Coordinates of C-alpha atoms in Angstrom, one line a residue:
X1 CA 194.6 35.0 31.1
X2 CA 194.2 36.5 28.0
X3 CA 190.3 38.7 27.2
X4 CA 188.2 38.7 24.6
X5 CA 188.9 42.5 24.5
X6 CA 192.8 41.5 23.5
X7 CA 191.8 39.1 20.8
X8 CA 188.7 40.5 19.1
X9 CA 188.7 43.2 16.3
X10 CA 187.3 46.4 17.4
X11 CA 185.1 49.1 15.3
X12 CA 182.7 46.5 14.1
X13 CA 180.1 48.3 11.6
X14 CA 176.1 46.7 12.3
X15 CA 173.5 46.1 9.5
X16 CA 170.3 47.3 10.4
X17 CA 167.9 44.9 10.9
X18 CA 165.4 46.3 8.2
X19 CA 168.2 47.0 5.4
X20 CA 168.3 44.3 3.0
X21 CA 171.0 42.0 1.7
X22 CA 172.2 43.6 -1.6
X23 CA 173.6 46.5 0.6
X24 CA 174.7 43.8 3.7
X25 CA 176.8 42.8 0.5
X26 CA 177.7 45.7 -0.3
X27 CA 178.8 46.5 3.3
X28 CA 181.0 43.2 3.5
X29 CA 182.7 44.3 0.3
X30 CA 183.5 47.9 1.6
X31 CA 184.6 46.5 5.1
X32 CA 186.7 43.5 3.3
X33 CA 184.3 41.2 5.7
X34 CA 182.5 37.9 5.3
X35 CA 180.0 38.4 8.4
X36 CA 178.1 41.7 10.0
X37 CA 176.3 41.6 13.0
X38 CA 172.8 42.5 13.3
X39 CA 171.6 45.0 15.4
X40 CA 167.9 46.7 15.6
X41 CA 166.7 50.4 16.0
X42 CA 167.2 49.7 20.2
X43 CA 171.0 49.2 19.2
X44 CA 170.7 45.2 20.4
X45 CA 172.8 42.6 18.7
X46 CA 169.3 40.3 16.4
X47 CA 172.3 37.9 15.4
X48 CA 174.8 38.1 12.5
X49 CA 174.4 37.8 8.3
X50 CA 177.4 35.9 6.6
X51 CA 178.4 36.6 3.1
X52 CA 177.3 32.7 2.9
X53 CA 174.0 33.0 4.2
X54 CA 173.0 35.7 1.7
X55 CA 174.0 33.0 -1.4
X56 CA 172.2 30.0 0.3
X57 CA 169.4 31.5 2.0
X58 CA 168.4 34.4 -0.6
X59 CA 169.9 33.8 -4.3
X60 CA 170.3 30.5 -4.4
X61 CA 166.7 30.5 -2.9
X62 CA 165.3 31.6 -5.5
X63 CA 165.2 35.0 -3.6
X64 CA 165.8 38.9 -4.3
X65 CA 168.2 40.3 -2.3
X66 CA 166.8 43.5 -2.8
X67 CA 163.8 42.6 -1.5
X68 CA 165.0 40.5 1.9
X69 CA 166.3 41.9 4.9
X70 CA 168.9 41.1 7.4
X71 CA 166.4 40.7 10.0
X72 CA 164.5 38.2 7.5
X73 CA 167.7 35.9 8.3
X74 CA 167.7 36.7 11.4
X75 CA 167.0 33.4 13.6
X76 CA 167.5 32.4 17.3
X77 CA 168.9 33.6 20.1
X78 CA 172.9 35.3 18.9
X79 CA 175.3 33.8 20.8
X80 CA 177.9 36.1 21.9
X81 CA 181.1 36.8 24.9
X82 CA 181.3 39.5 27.6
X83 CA 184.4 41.6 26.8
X84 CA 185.8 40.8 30.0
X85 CA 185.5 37.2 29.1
X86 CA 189.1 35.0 28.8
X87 CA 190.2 32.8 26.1
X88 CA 189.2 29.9 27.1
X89 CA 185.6 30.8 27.4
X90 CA 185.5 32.6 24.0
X91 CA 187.0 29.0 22.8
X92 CA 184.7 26.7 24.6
X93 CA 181.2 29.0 22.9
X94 CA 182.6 28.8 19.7
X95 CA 183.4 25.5 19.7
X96 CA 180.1 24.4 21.5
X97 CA 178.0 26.2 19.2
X98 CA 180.2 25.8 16.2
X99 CA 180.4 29.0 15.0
X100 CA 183.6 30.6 13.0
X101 CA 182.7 34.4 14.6
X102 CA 181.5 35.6 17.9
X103 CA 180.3 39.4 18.6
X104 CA 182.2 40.8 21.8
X105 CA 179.3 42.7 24.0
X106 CA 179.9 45.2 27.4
X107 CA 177.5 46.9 29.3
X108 CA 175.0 45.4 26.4
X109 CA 176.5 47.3 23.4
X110 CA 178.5 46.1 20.9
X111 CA 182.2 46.2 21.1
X112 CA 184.2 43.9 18.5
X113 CA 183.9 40.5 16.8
X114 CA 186.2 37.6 17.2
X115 CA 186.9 35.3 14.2
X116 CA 188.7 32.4 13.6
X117 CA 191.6 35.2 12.0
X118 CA 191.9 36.6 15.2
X119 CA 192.3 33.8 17.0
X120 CA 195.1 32.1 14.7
X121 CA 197.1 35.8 14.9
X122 CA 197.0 35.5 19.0
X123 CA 196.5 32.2 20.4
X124 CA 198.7 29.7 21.0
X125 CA 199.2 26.8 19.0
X126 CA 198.5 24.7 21.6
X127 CA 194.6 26.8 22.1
X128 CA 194.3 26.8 18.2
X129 CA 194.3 23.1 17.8
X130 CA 191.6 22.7 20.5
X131 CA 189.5 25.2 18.7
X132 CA 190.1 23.8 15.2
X133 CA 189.1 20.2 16.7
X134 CA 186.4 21.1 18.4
X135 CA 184.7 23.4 15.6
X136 CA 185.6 21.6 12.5
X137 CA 184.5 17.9 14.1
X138 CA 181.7 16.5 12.8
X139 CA 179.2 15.2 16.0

């Protein structure tokens, strides 16, 4: 069975919690990224800031972005997979929860990210179109 560890992309940069969202921008632009993950001064994983979150729930909010923070957007519980987790289960969160990226943890740190990209470079076609049903259908 194939990991997380094969599939996700490793060297994943964090925004600090307290920086704010003109720089998370800034960041994403650097890194050619549309998501970071967001980790706190104790180096834990707060959740993850996507380049869409910053236009709906900051500018087009009426908000400044150099005045929010990534830990202002910040909400719930992250979801996330154990390195040593296979395929499947990295396929079945995802799906469950929806969600287009998923930060890979290990011994409670940060390790990678898995996206949809990285999915569709080493899954099968087979594991693609059960992922692609089950995230893009409306319940």
């Amino acid at each position: 069975m194939t990991k997380a560890r094969e599939v996700m992309h490793a060297g994943v940069e964090c925004i600090p919690i307290h920086e704010t969202l003109d720089r998370a921008a800034q960041m994403m632009r650097e890194l050619d990224v549309g998501a970071l993950p967001i980790c706190g001064d104790d180096d834990k994983l707060h959740g993850i800031i996507t380049d869409r979150d910053i236009v709906v729930k900051c500018v087009a909010a009426g908000r400044d972005p150099s005045k929010v923070t990534a830990g202002d957007l910040a909400q719930g519980t992250p979801r996330w997979v154990d390195a040593d987790a296979d395929v499947e289960q990295v396929i079945d969160e995802m799906s469950t929860h929806q969600i287009k990226r998923i930060p890979v943890m290990e011994n409670k740190r940060l390790v990678g990210m898995i996206s949809e990209a990285d999915l569709g470079q080493k899954l099968s076609d087979e594991q693609i179109a059960k992922f692609v049903e089950k995230v893009y259908t409306r319940h």
